[in-house]
JSON list of C-alpha atoms and ligand atoms in Angstrom, two decimals:
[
{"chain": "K", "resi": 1, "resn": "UNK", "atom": "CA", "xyz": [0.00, 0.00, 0.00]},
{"chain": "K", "resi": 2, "resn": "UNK", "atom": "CA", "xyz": [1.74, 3.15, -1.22]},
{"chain": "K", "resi": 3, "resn": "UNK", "atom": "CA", "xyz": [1.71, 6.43, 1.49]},
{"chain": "K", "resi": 4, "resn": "UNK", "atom": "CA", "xyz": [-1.42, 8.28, -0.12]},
{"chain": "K", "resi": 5, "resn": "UNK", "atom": "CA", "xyz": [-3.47, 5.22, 0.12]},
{"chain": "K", "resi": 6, "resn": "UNK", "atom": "CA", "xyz": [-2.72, 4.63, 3.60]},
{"chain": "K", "resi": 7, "resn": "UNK", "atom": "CA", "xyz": [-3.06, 8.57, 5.21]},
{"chain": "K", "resi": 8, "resn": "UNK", "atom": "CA", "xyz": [-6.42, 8.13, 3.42]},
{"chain": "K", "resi": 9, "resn": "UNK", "atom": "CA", "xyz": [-7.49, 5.50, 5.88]},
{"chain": "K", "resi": 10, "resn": "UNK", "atom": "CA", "xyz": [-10.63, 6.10, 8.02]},
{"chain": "K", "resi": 11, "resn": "UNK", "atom": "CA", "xyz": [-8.25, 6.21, 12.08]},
{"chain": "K", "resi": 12, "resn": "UNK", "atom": "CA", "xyz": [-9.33, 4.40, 14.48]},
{"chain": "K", "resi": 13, "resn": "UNK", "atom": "CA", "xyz": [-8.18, 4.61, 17.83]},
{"chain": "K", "resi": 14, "resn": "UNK", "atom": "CA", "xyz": [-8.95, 1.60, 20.06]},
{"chain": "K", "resi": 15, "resn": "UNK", "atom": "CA", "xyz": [-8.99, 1.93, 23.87]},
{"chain": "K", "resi": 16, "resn": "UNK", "atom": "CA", "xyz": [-8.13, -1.47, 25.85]},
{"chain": "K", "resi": 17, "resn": "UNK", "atom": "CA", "xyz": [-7.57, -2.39, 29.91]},
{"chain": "K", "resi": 18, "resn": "UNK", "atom": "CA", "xyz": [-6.54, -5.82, 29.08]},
{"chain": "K", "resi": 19, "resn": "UNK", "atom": "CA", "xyz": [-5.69, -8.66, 27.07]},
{"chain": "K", "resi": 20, "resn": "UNK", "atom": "CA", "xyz": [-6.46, -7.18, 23.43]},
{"chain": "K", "resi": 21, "resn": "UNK", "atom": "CA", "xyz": [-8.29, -10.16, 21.67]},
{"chain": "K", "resi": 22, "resn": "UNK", "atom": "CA", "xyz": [-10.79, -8.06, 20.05]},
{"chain": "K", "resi": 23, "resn": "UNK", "atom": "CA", "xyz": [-8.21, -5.66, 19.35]},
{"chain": "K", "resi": 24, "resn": "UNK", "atom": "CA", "xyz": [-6.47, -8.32, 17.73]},
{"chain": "K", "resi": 25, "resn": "UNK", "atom": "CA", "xyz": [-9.76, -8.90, 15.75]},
{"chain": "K", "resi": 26, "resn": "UNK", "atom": "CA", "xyz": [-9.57, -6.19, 14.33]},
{"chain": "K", "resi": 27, "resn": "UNK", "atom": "CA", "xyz": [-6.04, -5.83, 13.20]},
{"chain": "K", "resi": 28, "resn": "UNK", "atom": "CA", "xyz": [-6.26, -9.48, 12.00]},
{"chain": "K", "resi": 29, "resn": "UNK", "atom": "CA", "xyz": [-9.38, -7.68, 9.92]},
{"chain": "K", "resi": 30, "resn": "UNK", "atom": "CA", "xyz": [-7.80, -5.40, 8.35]},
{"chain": "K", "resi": 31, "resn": "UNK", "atom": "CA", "xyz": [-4.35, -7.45, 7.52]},
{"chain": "K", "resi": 32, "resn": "UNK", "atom": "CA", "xyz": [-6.25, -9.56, 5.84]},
{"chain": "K", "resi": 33, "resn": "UNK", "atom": "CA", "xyz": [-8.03, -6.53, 4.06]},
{"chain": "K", "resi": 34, "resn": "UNK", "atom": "CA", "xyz": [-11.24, -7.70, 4.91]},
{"chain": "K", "resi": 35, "resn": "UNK", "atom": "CA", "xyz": [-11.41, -4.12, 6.70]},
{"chain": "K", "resi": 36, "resn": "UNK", "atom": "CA", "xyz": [-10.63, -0.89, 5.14]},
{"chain": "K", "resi": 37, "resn": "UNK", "atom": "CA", "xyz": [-9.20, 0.90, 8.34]},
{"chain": "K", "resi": 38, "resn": "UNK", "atom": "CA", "xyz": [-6.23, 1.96, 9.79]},
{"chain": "K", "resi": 39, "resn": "UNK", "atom": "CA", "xyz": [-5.67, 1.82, 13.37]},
{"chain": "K", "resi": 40, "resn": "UNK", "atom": "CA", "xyz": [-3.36, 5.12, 14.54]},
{"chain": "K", "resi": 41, "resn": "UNK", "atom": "CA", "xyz": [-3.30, 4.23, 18.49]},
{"chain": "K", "resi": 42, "resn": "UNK", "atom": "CA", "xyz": [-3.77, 1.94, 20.98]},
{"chain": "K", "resi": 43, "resn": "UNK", "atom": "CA", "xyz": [-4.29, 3.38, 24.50]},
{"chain": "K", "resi": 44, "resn": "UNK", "atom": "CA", "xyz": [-4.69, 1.45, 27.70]},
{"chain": "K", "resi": 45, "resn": "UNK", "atom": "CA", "xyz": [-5.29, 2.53, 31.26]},
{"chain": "K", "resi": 46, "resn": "UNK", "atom": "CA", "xyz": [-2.89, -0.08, 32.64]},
{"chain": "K", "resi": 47, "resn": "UNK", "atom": "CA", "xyz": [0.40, -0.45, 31.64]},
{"chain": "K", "resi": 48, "resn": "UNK", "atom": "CA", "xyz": [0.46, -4.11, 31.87]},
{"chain": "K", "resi": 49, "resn": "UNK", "atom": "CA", "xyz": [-2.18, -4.67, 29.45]},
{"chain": "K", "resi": 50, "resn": "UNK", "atom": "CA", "xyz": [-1.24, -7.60, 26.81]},
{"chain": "K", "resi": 51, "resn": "UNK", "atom": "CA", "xyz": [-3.00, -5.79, 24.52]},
{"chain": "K", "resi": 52, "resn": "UNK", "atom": "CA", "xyz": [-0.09, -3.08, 24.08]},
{"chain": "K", "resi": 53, "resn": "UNK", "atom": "CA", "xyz": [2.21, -6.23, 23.24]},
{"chain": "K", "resi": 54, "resn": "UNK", "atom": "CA", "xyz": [-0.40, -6.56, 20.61]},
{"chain": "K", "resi": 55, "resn": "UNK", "atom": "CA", "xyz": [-0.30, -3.11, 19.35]},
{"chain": "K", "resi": 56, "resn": "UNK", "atom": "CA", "xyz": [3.30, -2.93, 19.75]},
{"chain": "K", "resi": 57, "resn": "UNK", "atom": "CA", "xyz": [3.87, -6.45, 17.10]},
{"chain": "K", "resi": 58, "resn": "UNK", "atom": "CA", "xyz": [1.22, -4.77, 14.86]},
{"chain": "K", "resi": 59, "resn": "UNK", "atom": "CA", "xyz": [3.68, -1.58, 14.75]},
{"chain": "K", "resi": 60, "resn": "UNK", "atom": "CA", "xyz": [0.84, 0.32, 16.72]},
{"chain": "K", "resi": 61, "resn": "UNK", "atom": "CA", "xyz": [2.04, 3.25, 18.80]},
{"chain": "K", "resi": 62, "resn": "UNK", "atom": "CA", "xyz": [0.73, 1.53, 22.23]},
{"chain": "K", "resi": 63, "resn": "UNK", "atom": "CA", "xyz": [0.15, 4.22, 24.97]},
{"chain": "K", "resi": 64, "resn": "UNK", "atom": "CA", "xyz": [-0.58, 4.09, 28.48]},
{"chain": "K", "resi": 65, "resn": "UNK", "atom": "CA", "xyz": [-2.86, 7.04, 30.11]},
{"chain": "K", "resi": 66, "resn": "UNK", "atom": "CA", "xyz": [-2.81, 5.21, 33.98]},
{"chain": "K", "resi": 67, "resn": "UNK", "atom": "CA", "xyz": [-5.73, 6.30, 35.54]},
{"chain": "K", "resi": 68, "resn": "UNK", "atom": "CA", "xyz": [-4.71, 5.76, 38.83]},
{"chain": "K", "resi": 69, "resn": "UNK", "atom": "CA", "xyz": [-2.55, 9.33, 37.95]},
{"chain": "K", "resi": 70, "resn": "UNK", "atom": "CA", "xyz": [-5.48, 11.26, 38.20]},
{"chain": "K", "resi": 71, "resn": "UNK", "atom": "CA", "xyz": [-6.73, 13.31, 40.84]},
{"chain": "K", "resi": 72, "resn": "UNK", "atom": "CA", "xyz": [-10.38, 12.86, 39.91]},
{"chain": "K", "resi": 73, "resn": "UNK", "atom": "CA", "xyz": [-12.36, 10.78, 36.71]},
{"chain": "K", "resi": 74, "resn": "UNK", "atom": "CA", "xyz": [-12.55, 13.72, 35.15]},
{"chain": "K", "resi": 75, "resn": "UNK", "atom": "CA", "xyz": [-9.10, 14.79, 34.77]},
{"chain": "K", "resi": 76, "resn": "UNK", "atom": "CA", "xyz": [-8.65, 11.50, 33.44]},
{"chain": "K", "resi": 77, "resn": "UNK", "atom": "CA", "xyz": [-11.03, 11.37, 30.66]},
{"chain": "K", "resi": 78, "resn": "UNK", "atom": "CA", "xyz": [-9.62, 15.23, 29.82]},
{"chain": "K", "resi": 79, "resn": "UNK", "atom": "CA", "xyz": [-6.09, 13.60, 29.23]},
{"chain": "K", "resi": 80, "resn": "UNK", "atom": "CA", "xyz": [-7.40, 10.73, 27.48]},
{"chain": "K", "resi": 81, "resn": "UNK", "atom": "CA", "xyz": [-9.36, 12.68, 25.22]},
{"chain": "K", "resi": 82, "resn": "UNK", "atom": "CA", "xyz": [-6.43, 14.88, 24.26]},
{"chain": "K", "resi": 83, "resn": "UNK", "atom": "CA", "xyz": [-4.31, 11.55, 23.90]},
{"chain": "K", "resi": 84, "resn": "UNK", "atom": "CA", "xyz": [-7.37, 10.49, 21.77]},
{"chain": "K", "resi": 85, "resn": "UNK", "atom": "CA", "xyz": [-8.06, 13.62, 19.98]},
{"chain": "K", "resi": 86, "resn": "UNK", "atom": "CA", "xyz": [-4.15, 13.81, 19.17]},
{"chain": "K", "resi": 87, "resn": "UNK", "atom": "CA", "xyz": [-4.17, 10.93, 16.36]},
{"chain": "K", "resi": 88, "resn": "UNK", "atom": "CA", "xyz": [-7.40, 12.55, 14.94]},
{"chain": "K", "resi": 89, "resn": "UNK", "atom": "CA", "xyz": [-9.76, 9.55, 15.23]},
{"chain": "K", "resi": 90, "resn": "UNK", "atom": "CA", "xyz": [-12.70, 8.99, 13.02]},
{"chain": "K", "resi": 91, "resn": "UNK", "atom": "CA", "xyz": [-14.25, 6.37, 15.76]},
{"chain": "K", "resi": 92, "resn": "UNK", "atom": "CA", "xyz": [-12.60, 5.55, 18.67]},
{"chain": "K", "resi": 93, "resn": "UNK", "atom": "CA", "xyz": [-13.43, 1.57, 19.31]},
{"chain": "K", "resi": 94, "resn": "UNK", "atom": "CA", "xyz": [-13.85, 0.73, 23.06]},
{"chain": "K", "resi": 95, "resn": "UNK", "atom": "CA", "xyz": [-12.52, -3.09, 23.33]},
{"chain": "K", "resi": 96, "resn": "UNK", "atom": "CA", "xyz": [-12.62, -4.08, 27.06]},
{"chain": "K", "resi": 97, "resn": "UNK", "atom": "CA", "xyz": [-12.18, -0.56, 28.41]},
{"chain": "K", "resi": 98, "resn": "UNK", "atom": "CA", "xyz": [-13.23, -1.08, 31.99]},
{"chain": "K", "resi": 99, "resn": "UNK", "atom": "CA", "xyz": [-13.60, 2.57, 32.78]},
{"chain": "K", "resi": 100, "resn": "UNK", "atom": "CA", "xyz": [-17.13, 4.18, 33.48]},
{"chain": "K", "resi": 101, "resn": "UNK", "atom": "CA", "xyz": [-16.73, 7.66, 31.54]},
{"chain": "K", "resi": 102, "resn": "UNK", "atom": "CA", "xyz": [-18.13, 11.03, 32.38]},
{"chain": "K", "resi": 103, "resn": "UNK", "atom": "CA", "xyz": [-20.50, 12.41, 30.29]},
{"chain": "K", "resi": 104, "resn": "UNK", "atom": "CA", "xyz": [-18.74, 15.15, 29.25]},
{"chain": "K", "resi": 105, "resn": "UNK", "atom": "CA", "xyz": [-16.28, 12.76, 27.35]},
{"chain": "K", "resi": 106, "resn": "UNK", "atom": "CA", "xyz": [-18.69, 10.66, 26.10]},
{"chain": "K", "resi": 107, "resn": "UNK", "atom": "CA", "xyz": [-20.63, 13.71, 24.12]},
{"chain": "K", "resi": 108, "resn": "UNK", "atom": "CA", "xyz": [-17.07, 14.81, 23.29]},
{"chain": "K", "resi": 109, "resn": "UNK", "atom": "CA", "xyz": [-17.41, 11.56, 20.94]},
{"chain": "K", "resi": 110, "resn": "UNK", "atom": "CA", "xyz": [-20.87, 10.67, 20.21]},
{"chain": "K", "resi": 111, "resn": "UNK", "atom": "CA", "xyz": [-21.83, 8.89, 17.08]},
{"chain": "K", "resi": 112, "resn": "UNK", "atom": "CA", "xyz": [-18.06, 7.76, 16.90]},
{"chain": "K", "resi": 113, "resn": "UNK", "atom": "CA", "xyz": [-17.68, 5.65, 19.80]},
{"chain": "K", "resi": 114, "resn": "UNK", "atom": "CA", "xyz": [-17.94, 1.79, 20.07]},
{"chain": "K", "resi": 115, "resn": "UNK", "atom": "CA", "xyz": [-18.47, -0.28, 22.83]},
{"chain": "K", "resi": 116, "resn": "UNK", "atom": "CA", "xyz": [-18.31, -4.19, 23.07]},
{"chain": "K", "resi": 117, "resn": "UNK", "atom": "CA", "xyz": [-20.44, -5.58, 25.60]},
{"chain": "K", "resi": 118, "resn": "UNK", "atom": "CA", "xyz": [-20.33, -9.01, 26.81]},
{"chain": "K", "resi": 119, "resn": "UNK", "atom": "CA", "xyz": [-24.50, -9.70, 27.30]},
{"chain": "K", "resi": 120, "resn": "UNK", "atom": "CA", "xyz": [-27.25, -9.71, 25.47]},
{"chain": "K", "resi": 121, "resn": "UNK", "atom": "CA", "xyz": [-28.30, -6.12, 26.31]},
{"chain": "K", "resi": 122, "resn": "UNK", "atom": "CA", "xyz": [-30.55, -4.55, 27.61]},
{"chain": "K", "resi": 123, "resn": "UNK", "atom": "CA", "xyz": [-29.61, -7.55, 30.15]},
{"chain": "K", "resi": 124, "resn": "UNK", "atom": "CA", "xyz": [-26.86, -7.64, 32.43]},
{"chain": "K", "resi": 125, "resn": "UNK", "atom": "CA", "xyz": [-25.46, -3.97, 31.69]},
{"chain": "K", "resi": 126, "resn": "UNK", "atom": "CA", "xyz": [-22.43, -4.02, 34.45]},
{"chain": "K", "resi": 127, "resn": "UNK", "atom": "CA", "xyz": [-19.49, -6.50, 34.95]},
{"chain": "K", "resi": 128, "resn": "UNK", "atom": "CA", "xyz": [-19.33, -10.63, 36.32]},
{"chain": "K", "resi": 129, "resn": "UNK", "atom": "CA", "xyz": [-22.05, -10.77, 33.26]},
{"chain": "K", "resi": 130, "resn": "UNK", "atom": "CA", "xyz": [-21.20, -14.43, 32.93]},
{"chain": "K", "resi": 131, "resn": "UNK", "atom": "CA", "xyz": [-21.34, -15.61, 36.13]},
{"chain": "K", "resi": 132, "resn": "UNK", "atom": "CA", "xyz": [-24.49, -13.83, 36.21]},
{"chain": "K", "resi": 133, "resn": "UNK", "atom": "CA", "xyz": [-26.33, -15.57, 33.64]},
{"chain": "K", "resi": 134, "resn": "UNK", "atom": "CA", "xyz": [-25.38, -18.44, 35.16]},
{"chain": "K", "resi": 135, "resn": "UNK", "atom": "CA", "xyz": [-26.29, -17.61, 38.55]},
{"chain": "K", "resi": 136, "resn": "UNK", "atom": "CA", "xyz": [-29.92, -16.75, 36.72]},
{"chain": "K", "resi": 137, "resn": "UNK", "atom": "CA", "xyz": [-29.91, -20.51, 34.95]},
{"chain": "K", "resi": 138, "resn": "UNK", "atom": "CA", "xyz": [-30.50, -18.81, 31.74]},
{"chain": "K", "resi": 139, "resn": "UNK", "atom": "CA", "xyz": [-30.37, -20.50, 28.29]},
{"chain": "K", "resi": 140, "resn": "UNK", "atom": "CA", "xyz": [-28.57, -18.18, 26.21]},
{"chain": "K", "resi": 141, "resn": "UNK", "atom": "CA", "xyz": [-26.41, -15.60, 26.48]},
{"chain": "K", "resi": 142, "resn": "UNK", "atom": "CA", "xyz": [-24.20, -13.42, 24.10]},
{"chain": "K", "resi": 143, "resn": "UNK", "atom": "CA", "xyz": [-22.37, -10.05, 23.07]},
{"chain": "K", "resi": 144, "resn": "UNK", "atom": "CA", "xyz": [-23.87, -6.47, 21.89]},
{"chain": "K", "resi": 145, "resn": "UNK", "atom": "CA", "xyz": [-21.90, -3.64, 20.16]},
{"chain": "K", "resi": 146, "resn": "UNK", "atom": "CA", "xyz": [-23.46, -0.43, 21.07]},
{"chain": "K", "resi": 147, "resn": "UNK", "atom": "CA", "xyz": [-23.12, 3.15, 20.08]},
{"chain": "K", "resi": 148, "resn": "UNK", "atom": "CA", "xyz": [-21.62, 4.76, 23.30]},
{"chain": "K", "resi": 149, "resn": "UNK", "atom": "CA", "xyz": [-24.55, 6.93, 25.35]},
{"chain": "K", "resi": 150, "resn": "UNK", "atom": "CA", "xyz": [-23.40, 8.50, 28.67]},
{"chain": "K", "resi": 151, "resn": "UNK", "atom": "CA", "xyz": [-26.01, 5.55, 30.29]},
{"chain": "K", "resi": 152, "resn": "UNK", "atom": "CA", "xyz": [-23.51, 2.74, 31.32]},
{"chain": "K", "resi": 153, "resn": "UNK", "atom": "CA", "xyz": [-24.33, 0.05, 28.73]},
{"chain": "K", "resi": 154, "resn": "UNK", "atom": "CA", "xyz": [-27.16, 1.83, 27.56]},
{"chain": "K", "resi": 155, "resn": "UNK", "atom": "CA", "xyz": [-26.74, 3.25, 23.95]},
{"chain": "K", "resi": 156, "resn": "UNK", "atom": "CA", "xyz": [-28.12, 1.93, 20.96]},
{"chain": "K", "resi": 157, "resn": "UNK", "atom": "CA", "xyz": [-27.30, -1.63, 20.03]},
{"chain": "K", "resi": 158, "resn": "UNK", "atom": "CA", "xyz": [-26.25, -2.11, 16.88]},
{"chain": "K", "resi": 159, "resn": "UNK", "atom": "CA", "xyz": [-25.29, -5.63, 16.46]},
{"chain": "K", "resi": 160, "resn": "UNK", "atom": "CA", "xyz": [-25.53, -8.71, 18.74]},
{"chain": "K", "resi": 161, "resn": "UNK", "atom": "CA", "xyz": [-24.61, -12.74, 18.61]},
{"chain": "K", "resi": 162, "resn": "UNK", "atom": "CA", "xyz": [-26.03, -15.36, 20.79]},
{"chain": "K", "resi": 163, "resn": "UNK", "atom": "CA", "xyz": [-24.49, -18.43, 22.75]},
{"chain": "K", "resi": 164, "resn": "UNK", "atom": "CA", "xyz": [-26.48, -21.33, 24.01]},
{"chain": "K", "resi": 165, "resn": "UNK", "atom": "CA", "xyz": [-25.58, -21.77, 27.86]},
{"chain": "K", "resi": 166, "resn": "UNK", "atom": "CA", "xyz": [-24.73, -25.64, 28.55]},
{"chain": "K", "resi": 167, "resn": "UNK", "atom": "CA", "xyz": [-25.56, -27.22, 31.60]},
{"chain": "K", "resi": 168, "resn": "UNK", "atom": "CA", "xyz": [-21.56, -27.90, 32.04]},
{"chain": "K", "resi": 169, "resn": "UNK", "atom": "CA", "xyz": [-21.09, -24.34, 31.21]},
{"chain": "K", "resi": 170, "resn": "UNK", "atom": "CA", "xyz": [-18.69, -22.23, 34.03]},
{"chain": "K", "resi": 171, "resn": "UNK", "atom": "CA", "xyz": [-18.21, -18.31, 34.03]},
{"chain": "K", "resi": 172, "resn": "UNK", "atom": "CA", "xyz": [-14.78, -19.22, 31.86]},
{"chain": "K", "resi": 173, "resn": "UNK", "atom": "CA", "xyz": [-16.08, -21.34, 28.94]},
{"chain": "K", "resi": 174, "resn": "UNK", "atom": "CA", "xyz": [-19.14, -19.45, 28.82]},
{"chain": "K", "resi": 175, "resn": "UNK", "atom": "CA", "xyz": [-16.74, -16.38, 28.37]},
{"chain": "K", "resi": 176, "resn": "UNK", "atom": "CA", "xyz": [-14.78, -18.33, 25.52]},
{"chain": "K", "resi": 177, "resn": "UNK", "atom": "CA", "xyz": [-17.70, -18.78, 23.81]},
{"chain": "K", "resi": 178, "resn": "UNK", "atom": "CA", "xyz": [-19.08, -15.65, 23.75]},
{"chain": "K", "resi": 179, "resn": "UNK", "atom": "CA", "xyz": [-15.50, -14.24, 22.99]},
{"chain": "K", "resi": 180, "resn": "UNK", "atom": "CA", "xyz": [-15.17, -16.17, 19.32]},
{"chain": "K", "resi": 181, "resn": "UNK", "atom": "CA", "xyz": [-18.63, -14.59, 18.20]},
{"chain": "K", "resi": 182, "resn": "UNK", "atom": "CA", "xyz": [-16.93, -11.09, 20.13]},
{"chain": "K", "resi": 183, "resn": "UNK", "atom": "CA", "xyz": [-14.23, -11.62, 17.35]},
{"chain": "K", "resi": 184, "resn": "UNK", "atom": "CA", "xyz": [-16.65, -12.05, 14.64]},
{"chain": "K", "resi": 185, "resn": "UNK", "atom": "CA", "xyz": [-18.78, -9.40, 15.12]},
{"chain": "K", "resi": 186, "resn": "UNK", "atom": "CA", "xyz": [-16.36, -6.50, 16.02]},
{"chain": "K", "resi": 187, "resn": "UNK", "atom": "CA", "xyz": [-14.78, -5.84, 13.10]},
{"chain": "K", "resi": 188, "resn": "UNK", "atom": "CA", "xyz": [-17.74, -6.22, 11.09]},
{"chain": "K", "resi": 189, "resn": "UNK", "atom": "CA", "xyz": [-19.97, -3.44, 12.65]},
{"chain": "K", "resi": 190, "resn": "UNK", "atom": "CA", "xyz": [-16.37, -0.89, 12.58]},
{"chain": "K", "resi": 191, "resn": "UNK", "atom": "CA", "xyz": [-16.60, -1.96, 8.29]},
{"chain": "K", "resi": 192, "resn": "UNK", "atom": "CA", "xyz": [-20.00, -1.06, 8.71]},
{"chain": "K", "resi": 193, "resn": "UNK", "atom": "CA", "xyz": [-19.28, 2.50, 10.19]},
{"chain": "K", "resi": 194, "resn": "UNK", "atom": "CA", "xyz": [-15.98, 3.36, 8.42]},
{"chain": "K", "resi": 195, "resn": "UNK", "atom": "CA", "xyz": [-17.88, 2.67, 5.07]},
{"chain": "K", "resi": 196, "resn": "UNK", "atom": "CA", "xyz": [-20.46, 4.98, 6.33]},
{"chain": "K", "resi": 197, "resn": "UNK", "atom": "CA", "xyz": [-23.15, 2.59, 6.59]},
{"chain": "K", "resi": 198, "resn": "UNK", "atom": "CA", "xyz": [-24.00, 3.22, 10.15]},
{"chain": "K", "resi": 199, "resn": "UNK", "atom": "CA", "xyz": [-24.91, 6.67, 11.98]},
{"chain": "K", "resi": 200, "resn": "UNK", "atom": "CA", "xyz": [-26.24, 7.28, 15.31]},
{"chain": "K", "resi": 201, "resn": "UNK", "atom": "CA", "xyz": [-29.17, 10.01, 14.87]},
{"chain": "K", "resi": 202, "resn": "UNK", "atom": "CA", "xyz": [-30.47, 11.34, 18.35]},
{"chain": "K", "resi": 203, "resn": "UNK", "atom": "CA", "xyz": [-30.90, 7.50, 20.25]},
{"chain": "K", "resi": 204, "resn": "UNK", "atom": "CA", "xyz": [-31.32, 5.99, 16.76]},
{"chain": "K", "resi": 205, "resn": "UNK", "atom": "CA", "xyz": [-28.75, 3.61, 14.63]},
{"chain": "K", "resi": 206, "resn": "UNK", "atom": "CA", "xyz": [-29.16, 4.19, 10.80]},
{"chain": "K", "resi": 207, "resn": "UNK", "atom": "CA", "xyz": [-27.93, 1.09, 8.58]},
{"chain": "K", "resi": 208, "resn": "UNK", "atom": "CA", "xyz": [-27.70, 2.34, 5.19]},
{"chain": "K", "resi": 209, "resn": "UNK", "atom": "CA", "xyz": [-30.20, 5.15, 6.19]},
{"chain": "K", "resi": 210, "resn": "UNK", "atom": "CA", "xyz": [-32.96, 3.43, 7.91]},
{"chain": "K", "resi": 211, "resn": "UNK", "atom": "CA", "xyz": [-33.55, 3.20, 10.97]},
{"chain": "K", "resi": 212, "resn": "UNK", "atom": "CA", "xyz": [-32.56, -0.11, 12.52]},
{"chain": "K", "resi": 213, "resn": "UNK", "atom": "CA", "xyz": [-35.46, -1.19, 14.46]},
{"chain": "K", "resi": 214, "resn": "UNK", "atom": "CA", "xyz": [-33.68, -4.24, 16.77]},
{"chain": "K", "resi": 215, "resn": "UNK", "atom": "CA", "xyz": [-30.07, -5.29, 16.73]},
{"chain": "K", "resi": 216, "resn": "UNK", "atom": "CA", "xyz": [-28.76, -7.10, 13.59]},
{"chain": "K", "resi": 217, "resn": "UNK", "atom": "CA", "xyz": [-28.60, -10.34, 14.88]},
{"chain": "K", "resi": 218, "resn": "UNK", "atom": "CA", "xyz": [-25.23, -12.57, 13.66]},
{"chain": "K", "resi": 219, "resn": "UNK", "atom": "CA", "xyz": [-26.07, -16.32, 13.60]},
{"chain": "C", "resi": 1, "resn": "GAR", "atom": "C1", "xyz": [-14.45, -8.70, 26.20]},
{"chain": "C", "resi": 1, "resn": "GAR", "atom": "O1", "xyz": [-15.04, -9.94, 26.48]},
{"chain": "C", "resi": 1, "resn": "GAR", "atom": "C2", "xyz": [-15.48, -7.59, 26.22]},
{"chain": "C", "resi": 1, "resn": "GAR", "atom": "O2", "xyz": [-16.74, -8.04, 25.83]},
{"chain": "C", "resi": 1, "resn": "GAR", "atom": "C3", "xyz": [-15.47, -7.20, 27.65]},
{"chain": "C", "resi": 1, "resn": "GAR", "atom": "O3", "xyz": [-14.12, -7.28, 28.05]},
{"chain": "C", "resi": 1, "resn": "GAR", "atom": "C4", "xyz": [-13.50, -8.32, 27.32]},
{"chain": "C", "resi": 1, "resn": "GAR", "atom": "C5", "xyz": [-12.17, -7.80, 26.80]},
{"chain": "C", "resi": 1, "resn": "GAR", "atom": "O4", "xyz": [-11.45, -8.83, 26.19]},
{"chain": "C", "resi": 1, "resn": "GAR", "atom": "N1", "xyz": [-15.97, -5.88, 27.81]},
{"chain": "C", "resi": 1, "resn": "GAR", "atom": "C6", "xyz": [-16.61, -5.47, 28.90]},
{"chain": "C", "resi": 1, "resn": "GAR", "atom": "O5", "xyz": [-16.85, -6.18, 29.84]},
{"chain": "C", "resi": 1, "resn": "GAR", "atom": "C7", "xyz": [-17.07, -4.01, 28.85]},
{"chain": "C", "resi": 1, "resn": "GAR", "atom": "N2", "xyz": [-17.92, -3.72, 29.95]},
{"chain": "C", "resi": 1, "resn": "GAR", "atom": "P1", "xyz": [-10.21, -8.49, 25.27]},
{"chain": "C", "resi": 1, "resn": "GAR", "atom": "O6", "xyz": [-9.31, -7.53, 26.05]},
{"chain": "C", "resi": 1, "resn": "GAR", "atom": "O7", "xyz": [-9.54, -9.81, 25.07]},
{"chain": "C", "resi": 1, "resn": "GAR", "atom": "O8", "xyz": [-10.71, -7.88, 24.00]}
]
């Protein structure tokens, strides 16, 4: 790919707090040109995140904004937006970022912020969604990608895949399953938005400029 073709690139910056697998989705996506995309940054609020060792093989610049060298959540989400904002994102893709964010940041980047959600939301918003579903003896389970809304878990879903949950199901391979259809979906719904399929109008996801009326549902 020559210079020109890759500056022209929709940039996306993806924010992590651990081990990077659907950030590895994603730049497994777009290696293998399935996804037209460049990603500019990777930026994690812990320093010992595997997924900058990701970033870092990937030739990613890998950053670390460590929240816990903030006075406050809010000076926090100030320096990560300026991190953010830095590398001139077109969406920023949260991929296990396990930090609530104030509103003010999350208007900062509405309509171009993803979140990854392991549930089948508008169930079990929060963390220990897993166990949870076990806990409840329900039969399936799954993973929503959502627009980002300053409601915790709460924006628009866009797309989501189900699981069955098996009677010899635990938190963990409950979790691996959901993760492999967390790998598949990802960097589908970022092709859909950096083609420029999908918009977020007031609490409403546009596909191709209708209004999506549930979440696309991967089987
Ligand atoms: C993923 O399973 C994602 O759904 C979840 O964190 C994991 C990160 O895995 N996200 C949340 O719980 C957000 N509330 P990864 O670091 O291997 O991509």
């Amino acid at each position: 790919m020559s210079i020109d073709e890759s500056t022209a690139l929709p940039r996306l910056v993806v924010l992590i707090s651990g081990s990077g697998s659907n950030l590895q989705s994603i730049i497994d996506a777009i290696r293998a040109q399935r996804l037209q995309a460049q990603i500019v940054a990777v930026i994690s609020n812990k320093a010992d995140a595997y997924g900058l060792q990701r970033a870092s093989n990937a030739v990613i610049p890998a950053i670390t904004v460590d929240h816990k060298g903030f006075a406050s959540r809010a000076e926090f989400d100030q320096a990560l937006q300026q991190q953010i904002d830095s590398y001139q994102p077109d969406l920023v893709v949260l991929a296990g970022f396990m930090r609530i964010l104030t509103p003010d940041f999350v208007r900062h980047y509405t309509g171009r912020m993803l979140n990854i959600h392991p549930s089948l939301l508008p169930l079990y918003k929060g963390i220990h969604t897993h166990q949870r579903v076990l806990d409840d003896k329900a039969k399936e389970h799954g993973v929503s990608i959502h627009f980002v809304t300053p409601e915790l878990d709460g924006g628009p879903v866009i797309m989501q895949a189900k699981v069955p949950v098996l009677p010899s199901d635990t938190a963990k391979s409950l979790a691996q399953r959901v993760q492999a259809q967390e790998h598949v979906i990802y960097p589908r719904v970022v092709k859909w938005f950096v083609e420029g399929r999908l918009k977020l109008e007031g609490n409403q996801v546009m596909l191709d400029g209708n209004v999506l009326k549930r979440p696309a549902l991967h089987l």
